[in-house]
Coordinates of N, CA, C and O in Angstrom, one line a residue:
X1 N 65.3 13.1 17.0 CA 64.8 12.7 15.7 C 65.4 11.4 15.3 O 64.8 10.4 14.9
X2 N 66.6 11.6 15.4 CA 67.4 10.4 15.1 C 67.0 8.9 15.8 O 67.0 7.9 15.2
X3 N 66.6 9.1 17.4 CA 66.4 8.8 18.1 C 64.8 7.5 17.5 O 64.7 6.3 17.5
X4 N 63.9 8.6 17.2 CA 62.4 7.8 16.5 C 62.9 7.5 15.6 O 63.1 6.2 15.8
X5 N 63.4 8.1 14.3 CA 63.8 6.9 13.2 C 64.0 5.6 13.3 O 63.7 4.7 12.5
X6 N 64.7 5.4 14.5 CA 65.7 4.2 14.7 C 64.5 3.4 15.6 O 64.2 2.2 15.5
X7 N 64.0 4.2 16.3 CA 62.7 3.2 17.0 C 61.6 2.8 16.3 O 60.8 2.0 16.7
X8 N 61.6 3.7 14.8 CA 60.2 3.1 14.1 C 61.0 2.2 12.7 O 60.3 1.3 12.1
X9 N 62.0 2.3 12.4 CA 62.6 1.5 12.0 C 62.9 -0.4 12.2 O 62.6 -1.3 11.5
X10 N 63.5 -0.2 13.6 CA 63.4 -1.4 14.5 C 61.8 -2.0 14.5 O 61.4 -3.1 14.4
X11 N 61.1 -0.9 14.8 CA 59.8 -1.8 15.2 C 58.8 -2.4 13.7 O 57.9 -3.2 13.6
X12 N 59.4 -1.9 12.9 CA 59.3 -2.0 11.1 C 59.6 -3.8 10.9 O 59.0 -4.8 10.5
X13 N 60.8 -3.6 11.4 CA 61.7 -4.8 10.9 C 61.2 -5.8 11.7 O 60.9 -6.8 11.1
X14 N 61.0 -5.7 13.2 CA 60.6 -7.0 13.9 C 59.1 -7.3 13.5 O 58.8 -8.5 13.2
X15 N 58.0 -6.5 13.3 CA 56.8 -6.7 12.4 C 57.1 -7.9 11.1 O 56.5 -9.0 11.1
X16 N 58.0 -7.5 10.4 CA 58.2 -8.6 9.3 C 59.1 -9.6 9.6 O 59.1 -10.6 8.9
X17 N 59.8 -9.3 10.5 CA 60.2 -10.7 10.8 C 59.7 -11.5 11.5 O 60.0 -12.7 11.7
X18 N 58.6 -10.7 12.1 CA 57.7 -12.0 12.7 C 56.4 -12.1 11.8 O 55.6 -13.0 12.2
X19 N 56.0 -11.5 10.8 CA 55.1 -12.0 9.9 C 55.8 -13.5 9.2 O 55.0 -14.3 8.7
X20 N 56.6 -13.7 9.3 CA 57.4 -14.5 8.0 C 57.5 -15.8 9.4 O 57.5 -17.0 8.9
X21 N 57.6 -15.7 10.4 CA 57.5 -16.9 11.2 C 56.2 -17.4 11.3 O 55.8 -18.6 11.6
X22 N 55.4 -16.2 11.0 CA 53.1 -16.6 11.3 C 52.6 -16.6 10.2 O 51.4 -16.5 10.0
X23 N 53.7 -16.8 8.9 CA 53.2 -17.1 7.5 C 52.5 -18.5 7.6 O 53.1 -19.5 7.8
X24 N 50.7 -18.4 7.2 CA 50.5 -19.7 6.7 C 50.3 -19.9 5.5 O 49.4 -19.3 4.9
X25 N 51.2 -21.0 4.8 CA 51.0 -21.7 3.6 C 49.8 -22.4 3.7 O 49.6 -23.1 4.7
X26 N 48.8 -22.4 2.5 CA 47.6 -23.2 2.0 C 48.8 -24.6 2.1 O 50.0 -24.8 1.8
X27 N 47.4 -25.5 2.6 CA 47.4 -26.8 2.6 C 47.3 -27.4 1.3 O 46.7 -26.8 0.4
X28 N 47.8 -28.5 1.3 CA 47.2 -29.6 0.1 C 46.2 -30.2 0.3 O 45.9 -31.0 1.2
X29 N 45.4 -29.8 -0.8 CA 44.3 -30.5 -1.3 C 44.2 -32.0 -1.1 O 43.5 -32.5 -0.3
X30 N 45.1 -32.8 -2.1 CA 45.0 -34.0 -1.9 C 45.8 -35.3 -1.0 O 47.0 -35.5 -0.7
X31 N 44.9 -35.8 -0.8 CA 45.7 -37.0 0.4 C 46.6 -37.7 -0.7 O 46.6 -38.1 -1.8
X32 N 47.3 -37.6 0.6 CA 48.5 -38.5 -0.1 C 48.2 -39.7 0.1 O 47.7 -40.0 1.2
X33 N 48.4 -41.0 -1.0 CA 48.5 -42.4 -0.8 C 49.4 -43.1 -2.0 O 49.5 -42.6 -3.1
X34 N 50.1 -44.1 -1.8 CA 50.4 -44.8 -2.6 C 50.4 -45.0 -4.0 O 49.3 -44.8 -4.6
X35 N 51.2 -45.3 -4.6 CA 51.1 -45.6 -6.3 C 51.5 -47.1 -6.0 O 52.4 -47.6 -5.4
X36 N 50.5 -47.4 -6.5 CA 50.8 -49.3 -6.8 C 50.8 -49.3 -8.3 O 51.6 -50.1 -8.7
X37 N 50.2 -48.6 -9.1 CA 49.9 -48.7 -10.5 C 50.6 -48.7 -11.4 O 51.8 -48.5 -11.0
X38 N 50.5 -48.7 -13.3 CA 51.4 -49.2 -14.1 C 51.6 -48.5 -14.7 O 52.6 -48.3 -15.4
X39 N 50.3 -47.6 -14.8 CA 49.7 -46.1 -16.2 C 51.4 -45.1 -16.1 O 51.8 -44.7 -17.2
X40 N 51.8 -45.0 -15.3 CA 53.3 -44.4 -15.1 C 54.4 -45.0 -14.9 O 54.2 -45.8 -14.0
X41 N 55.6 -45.1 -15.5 CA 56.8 -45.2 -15.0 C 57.0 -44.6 -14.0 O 56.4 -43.6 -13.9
X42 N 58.1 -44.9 -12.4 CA 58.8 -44.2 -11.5 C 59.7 -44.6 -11.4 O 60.1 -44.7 -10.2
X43 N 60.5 -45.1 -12.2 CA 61.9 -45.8 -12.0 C 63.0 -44.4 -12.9 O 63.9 -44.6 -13.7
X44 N 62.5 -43.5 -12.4 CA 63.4 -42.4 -13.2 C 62.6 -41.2 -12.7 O 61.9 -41.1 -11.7
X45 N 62.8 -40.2 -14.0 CA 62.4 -38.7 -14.0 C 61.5 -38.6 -15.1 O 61.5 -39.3 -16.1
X46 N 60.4 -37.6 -14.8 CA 59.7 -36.8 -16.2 C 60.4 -35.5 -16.7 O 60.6 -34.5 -16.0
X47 N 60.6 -35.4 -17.5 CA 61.0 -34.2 -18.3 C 59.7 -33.3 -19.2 O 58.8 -33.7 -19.8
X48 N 60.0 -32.0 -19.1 CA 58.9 -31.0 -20.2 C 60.2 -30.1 -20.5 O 60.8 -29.6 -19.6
X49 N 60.5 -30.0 -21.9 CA 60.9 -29.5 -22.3 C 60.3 -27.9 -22.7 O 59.2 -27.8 -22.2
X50 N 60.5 -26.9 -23.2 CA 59.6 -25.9 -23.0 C 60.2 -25.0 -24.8 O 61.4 -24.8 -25.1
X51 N 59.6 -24.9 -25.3 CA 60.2 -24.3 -26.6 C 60.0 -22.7 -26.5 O 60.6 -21.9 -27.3
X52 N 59.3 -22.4 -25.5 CA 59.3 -21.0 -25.3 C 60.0 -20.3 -24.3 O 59.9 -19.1 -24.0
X53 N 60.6 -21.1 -23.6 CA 61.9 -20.8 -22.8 C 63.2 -21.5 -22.7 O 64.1 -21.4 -21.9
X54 N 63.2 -22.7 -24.1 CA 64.3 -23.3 -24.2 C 65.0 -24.1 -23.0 O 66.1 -24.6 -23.1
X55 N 64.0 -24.1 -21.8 CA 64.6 -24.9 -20.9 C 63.5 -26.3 -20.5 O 62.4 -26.4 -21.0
X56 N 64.1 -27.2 -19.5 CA 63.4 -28.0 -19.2 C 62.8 -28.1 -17.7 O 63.4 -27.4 -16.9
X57 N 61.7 -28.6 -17.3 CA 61.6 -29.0 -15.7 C 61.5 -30.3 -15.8 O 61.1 -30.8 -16.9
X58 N 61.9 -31.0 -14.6 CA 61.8 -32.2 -14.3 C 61.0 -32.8 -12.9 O 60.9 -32.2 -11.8
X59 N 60.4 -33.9 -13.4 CA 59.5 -34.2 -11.7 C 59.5 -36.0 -11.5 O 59.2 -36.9 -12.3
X60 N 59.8 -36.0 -10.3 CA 59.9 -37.4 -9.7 C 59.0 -37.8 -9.5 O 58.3 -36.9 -9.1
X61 N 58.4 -39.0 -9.5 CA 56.9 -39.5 -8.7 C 57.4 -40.4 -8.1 O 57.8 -41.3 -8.9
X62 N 57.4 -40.7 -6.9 CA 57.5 -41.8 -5.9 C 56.2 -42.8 -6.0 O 55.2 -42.5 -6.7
X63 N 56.4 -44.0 -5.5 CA 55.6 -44.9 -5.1 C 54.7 -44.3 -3.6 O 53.5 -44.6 -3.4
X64 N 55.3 -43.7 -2.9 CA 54.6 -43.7 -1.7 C 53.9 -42.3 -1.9 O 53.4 -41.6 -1.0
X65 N 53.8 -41.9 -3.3 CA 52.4 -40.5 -3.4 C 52.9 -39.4 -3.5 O 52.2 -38.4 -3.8
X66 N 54.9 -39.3 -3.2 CA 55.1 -37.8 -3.2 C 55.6 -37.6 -4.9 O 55.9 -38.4 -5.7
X67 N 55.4 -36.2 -5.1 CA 55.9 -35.4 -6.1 C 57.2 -34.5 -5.9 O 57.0 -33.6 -5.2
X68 N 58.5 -34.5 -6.3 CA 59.6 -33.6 -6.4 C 59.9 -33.0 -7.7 O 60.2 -33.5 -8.8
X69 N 59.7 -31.7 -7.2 CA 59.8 -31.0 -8.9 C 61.4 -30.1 -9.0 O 61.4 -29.0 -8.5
X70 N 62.4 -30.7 -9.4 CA 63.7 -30.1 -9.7 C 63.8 -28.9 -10.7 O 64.4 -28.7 -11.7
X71 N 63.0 -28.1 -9.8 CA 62.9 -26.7 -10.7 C 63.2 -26.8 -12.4 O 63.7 -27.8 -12.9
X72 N 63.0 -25.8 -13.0 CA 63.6 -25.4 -14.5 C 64.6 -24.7 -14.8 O 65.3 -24.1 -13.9
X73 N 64.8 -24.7 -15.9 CA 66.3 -24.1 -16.2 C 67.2 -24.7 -16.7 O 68.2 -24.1 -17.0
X74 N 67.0 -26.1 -16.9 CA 67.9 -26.9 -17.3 C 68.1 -27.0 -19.1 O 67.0 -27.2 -19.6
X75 N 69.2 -27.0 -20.0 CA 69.1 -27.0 -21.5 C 69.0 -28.7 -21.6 O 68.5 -29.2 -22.6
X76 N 69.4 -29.4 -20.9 CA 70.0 -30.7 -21.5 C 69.5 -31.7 -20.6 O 69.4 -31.3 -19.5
X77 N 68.9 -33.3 -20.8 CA 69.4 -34.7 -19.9 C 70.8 -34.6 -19.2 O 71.0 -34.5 -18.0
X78 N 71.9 -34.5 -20.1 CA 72.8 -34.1 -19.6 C 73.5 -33.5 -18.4 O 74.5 -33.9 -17.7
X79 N 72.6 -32.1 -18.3 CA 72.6 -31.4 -17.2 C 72.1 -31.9 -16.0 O 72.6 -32.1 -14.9
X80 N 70.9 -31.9 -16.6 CA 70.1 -32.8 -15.4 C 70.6 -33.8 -14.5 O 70.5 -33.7 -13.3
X81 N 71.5 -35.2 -15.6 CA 72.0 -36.0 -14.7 C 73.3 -35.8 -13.7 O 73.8 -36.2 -12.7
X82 N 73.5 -35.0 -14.8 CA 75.4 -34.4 -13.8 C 74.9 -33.8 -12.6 O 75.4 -34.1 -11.6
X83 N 73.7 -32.7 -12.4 CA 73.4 -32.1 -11.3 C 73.2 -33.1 -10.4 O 73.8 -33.2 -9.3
X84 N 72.2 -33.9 -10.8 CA 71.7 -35.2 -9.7 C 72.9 -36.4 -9.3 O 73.0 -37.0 -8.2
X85 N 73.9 -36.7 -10.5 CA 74.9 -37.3 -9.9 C 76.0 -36.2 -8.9 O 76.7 -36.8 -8.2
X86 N 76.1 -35.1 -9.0 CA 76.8 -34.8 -7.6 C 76.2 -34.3 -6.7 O 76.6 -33.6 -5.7
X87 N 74.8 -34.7 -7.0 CA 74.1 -33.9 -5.6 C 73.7 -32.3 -5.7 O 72.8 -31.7 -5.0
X88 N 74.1 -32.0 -6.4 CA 73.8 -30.1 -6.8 C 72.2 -30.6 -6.8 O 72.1 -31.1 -7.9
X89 N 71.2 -30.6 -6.2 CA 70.0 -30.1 -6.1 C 69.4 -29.9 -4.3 O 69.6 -30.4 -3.2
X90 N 68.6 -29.1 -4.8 CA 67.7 -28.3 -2.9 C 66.8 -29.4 -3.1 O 66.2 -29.6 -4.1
X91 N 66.7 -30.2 -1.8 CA 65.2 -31.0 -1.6 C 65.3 -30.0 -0.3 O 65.7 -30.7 0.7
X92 N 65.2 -28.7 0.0 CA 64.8 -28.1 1.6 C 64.1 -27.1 0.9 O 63.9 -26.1 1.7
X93 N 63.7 -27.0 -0.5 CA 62.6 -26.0 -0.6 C 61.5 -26.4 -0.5 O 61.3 -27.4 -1.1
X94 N 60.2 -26.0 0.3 CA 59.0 -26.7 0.2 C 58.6 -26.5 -1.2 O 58.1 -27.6 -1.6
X95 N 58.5 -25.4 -2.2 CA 58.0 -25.5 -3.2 C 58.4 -26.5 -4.2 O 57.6 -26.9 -5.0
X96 N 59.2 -26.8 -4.1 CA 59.7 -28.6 -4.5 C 58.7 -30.0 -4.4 O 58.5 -30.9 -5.2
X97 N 58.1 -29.7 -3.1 CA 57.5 -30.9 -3.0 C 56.2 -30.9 -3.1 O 55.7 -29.7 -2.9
X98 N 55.0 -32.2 -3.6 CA 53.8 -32.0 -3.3 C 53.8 -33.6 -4.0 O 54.8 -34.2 -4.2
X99 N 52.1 -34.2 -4.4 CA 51.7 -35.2 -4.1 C 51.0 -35.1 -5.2 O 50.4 -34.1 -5.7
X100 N 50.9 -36.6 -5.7 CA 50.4 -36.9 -7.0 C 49.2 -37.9 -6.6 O 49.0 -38.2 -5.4
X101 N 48.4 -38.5 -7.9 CA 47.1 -39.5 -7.5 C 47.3 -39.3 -9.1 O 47.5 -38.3 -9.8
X102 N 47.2 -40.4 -9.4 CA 46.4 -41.4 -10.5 C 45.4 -42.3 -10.7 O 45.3 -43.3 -10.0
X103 N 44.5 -41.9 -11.6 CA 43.2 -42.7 -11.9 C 41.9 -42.5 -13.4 O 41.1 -41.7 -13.8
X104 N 42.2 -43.4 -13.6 CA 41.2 -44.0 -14.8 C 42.6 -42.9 -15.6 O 42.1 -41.9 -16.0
X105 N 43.9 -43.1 -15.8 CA 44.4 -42.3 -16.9 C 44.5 -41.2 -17.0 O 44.7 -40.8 -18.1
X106 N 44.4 -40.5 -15.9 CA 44.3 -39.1 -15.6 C 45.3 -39.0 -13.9 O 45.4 -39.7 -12.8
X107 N 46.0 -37.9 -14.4 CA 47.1 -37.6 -12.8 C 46.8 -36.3 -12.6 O 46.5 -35.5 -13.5
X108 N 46.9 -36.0 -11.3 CA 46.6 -34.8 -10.9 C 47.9 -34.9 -9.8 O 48.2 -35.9 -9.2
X109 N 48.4 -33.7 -9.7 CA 49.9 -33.0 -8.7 C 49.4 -31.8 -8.2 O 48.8 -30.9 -8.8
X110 N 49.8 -31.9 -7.2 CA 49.2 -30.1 -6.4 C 51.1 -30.2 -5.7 O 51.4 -31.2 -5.1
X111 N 51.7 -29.4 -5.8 CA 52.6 -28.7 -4.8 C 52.4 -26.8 -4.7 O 51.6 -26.0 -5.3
X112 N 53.5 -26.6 -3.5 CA 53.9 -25.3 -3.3 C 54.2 -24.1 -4.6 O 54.9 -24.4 -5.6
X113 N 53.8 -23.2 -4.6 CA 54.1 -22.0 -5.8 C 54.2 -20.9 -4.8 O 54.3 -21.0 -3.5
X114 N 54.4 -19.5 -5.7 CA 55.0 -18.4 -4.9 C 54.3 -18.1 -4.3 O 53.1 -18.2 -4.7
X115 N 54.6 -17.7 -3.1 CA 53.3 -16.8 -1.8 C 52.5 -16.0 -2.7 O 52.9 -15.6 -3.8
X116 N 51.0 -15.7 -2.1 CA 49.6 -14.9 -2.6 C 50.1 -13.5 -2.3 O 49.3 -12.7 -2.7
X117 N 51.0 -13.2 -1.8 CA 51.3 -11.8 -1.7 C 52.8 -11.4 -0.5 O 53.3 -12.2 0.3
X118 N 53.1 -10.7 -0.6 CA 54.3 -9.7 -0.1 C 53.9 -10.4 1.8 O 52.9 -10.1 2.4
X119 N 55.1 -11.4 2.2 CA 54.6 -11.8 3.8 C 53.6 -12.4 3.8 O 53.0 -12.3 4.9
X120 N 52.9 -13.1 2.8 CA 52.2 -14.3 2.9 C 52.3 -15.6 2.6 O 53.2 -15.9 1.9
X121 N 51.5 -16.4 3.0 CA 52.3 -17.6 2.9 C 52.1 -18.3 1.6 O 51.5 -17.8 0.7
X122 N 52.9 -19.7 1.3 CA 52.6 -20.1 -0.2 C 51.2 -20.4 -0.5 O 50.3 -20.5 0.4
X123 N 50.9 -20.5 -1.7 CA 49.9 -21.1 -2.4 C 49.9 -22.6 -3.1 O 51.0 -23.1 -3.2
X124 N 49.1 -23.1 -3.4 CA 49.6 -24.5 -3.9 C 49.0 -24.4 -5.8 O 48.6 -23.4 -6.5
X125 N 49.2 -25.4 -6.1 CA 48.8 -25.4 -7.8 C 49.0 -27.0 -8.1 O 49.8 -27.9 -8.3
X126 N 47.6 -26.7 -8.2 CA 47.0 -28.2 -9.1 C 47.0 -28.2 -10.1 O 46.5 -27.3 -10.7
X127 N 47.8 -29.3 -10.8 CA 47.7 -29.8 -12.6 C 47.1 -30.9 -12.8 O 47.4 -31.9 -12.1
X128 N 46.3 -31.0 -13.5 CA 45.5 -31.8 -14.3 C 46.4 -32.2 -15.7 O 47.1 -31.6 -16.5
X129 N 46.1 -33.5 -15.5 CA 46.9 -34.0 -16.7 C 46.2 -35.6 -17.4 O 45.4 -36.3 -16.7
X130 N 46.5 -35.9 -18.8 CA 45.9 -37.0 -19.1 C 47.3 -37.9 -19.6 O 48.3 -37.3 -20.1
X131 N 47.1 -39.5 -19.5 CA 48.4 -40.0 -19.4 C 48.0 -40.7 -20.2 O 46.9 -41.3 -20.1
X132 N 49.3 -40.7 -21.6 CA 49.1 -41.0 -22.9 C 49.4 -42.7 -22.9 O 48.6 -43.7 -23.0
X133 N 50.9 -42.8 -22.6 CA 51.0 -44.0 -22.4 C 52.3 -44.1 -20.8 O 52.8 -43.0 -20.3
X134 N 52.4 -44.9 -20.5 CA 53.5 -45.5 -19.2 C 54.8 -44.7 -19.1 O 55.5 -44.5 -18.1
X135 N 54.9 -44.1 -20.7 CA 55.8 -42.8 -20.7 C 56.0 -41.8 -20.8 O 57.1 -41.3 -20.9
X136 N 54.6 -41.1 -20.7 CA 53.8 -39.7 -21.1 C 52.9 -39.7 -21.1 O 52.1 -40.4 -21.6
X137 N 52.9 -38.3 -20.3 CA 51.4 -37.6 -20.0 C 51.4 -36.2 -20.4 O 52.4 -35.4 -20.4
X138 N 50.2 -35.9 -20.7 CA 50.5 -34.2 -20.7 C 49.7 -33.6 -19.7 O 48.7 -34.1 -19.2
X139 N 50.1 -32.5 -19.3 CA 49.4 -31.4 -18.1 C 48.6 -30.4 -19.2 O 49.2 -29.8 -20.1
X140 N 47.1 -30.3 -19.0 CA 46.4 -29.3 -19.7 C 45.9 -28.7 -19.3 O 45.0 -28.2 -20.0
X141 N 46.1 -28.2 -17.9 CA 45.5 -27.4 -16.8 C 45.9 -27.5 -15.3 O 46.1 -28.6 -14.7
X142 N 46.2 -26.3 -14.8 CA 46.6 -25.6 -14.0 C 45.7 -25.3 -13.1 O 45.0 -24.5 -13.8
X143 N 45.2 -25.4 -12.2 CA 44.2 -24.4 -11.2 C 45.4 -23.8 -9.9 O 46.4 -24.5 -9.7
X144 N 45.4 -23.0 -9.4 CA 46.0 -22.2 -7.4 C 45.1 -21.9 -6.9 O 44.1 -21.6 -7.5
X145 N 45.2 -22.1 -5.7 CA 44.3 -22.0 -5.0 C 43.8 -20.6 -4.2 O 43.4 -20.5 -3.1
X146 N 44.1 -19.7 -5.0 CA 43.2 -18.4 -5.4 C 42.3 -18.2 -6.4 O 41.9 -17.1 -6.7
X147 N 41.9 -19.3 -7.0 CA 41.3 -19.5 -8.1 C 41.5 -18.6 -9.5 O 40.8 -17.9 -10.2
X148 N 42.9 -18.9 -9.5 CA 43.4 -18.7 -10.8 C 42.9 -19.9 -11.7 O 42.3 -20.8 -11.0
X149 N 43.0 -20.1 -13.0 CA 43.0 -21.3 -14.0 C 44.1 -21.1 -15.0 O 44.2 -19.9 -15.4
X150 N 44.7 -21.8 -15.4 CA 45.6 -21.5 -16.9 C 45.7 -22.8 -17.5 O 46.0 -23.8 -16.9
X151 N 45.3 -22.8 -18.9 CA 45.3 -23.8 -20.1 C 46.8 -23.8 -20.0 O 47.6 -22.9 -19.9
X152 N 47.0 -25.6 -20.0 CA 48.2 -25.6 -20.6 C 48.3 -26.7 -21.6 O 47.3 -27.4 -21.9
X153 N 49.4 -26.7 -22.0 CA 49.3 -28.1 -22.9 C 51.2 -28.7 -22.7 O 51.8 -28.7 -23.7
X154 N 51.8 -29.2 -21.2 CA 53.1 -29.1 -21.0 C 53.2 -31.0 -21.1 O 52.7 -31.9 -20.3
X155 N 53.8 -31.1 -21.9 CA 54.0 -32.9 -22.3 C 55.4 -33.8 -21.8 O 56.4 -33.6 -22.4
X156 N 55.2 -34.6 -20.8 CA 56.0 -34.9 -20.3 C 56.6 -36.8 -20.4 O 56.0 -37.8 -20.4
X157 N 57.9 -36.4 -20.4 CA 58.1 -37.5 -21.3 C 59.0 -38.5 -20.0 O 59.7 -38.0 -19.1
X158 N 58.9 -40.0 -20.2 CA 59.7 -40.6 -19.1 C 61.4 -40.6 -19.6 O 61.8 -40.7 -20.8
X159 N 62.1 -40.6 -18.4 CA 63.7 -40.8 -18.4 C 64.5 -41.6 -17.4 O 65.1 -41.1 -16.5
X160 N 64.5 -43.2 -17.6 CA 64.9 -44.0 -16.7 C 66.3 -43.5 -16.2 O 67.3 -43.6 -16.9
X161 N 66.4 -43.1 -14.8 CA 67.5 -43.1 -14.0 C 67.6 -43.5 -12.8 O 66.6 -43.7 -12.2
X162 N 68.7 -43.8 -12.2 CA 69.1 -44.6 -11.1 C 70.5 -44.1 -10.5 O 71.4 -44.1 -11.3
X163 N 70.8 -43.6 -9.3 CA 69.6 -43.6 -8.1 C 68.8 -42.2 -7.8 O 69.3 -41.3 -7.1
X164 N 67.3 -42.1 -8.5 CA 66.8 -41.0 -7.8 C 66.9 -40.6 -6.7 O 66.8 -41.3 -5.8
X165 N 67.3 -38.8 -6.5 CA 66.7 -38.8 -4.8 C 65.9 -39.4 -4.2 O 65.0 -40.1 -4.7
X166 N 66.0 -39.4 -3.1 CA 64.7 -40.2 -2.2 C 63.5 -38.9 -2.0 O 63.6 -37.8 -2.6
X167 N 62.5 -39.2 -1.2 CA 61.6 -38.6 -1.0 C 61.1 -38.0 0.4 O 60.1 -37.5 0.7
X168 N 62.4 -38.2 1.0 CA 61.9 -37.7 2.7 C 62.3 -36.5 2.6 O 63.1 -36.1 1.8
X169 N 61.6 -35.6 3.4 CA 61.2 -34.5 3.0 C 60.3 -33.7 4.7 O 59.6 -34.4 5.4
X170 N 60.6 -32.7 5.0 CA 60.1 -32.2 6.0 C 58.6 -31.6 5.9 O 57.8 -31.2 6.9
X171 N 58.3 -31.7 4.6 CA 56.8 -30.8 4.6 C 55.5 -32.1 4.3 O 54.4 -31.7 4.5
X172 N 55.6 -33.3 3.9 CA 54.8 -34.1 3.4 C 55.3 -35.6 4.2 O 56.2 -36.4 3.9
X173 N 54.5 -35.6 5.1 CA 54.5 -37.0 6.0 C 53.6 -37.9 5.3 O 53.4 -39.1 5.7

């Protein structure tokens, strides 16, 4: 008896450890290309402050098209920069990374979100946003690519710093 436990057990375990190596993550939607343009600042960070969870997220935009989003959680600029000046941040999460496009005043970012289910792979999530001025934009929509939608209204403000991370990155060539 002991014997089968331990054999359906094992064969349990290698099942999911090899689903999680044949997980596929949804692709990105959008091509990546360059930011030549002015409608944004990238000589720093965006911040969204959040009044209903008292914390902040922050997101990088590169010139060469990528997006890095330094998760939430943060109370302060403060925090933010001390984390980033010693280095305390993961660029080896893929849900971190994804890719922006700007045009006619409007930005759209798709990265990584939580897997569509238990051993499946990630999902992505597009925001729609309209850009007020060179130092703010707001995000007013959400789409994943399970076709979810969510209204938002998340306003994001510029924060010149120096030296941002870089942008190399194993998931976005």
């Amino acid at each position: 008896m002991k014997t089968l436990f331990l054999t359906i057990t094992l064969m349990i375990l290698l099942q999911v450890s090899s689903c999680d190596k044949e997980r596929n993550d949804d692709k990105l939607s959008l091509p990546r290309q360059n930011y030549y343009g002015n409608e944004l600042k990238i000589d720093g960070f965006y911040y969204m402050y959040s009044s209903d969870y008292k914390l902040m997220q922050i997101k990088f935009l590169y010139s060469n098209g990528i997006e890095y989003v330094l998760g939430s959680g943060f109370s302060s600029i403060e925090e933010i920069e001390k984390i980033l000046d010693e280095g305390r941040y993961k660029k080896n999460s893929k849900v971190s990374w994804g890719i922006f496009i700007i045009s006619n005043n409007e930005i759209q970012s798709e990265h990584w979100g939580e897997p569509l289910g238990l051993g499946s792979g990630l999902r992505t999530k597009l925001d729609y946003g309209l850009i007020l001025n060179d130092t703010t934009y707001v995000v007013y929509k959400m789409t994943t690519s399970d076709g979810r939608e969510k209204v938002k209204n998340d306003t994001f403000h510029f924060y010149q710093y120096s030296p941002k991370p870089d942008s190399i990155n194993p998931y976005i060539k």
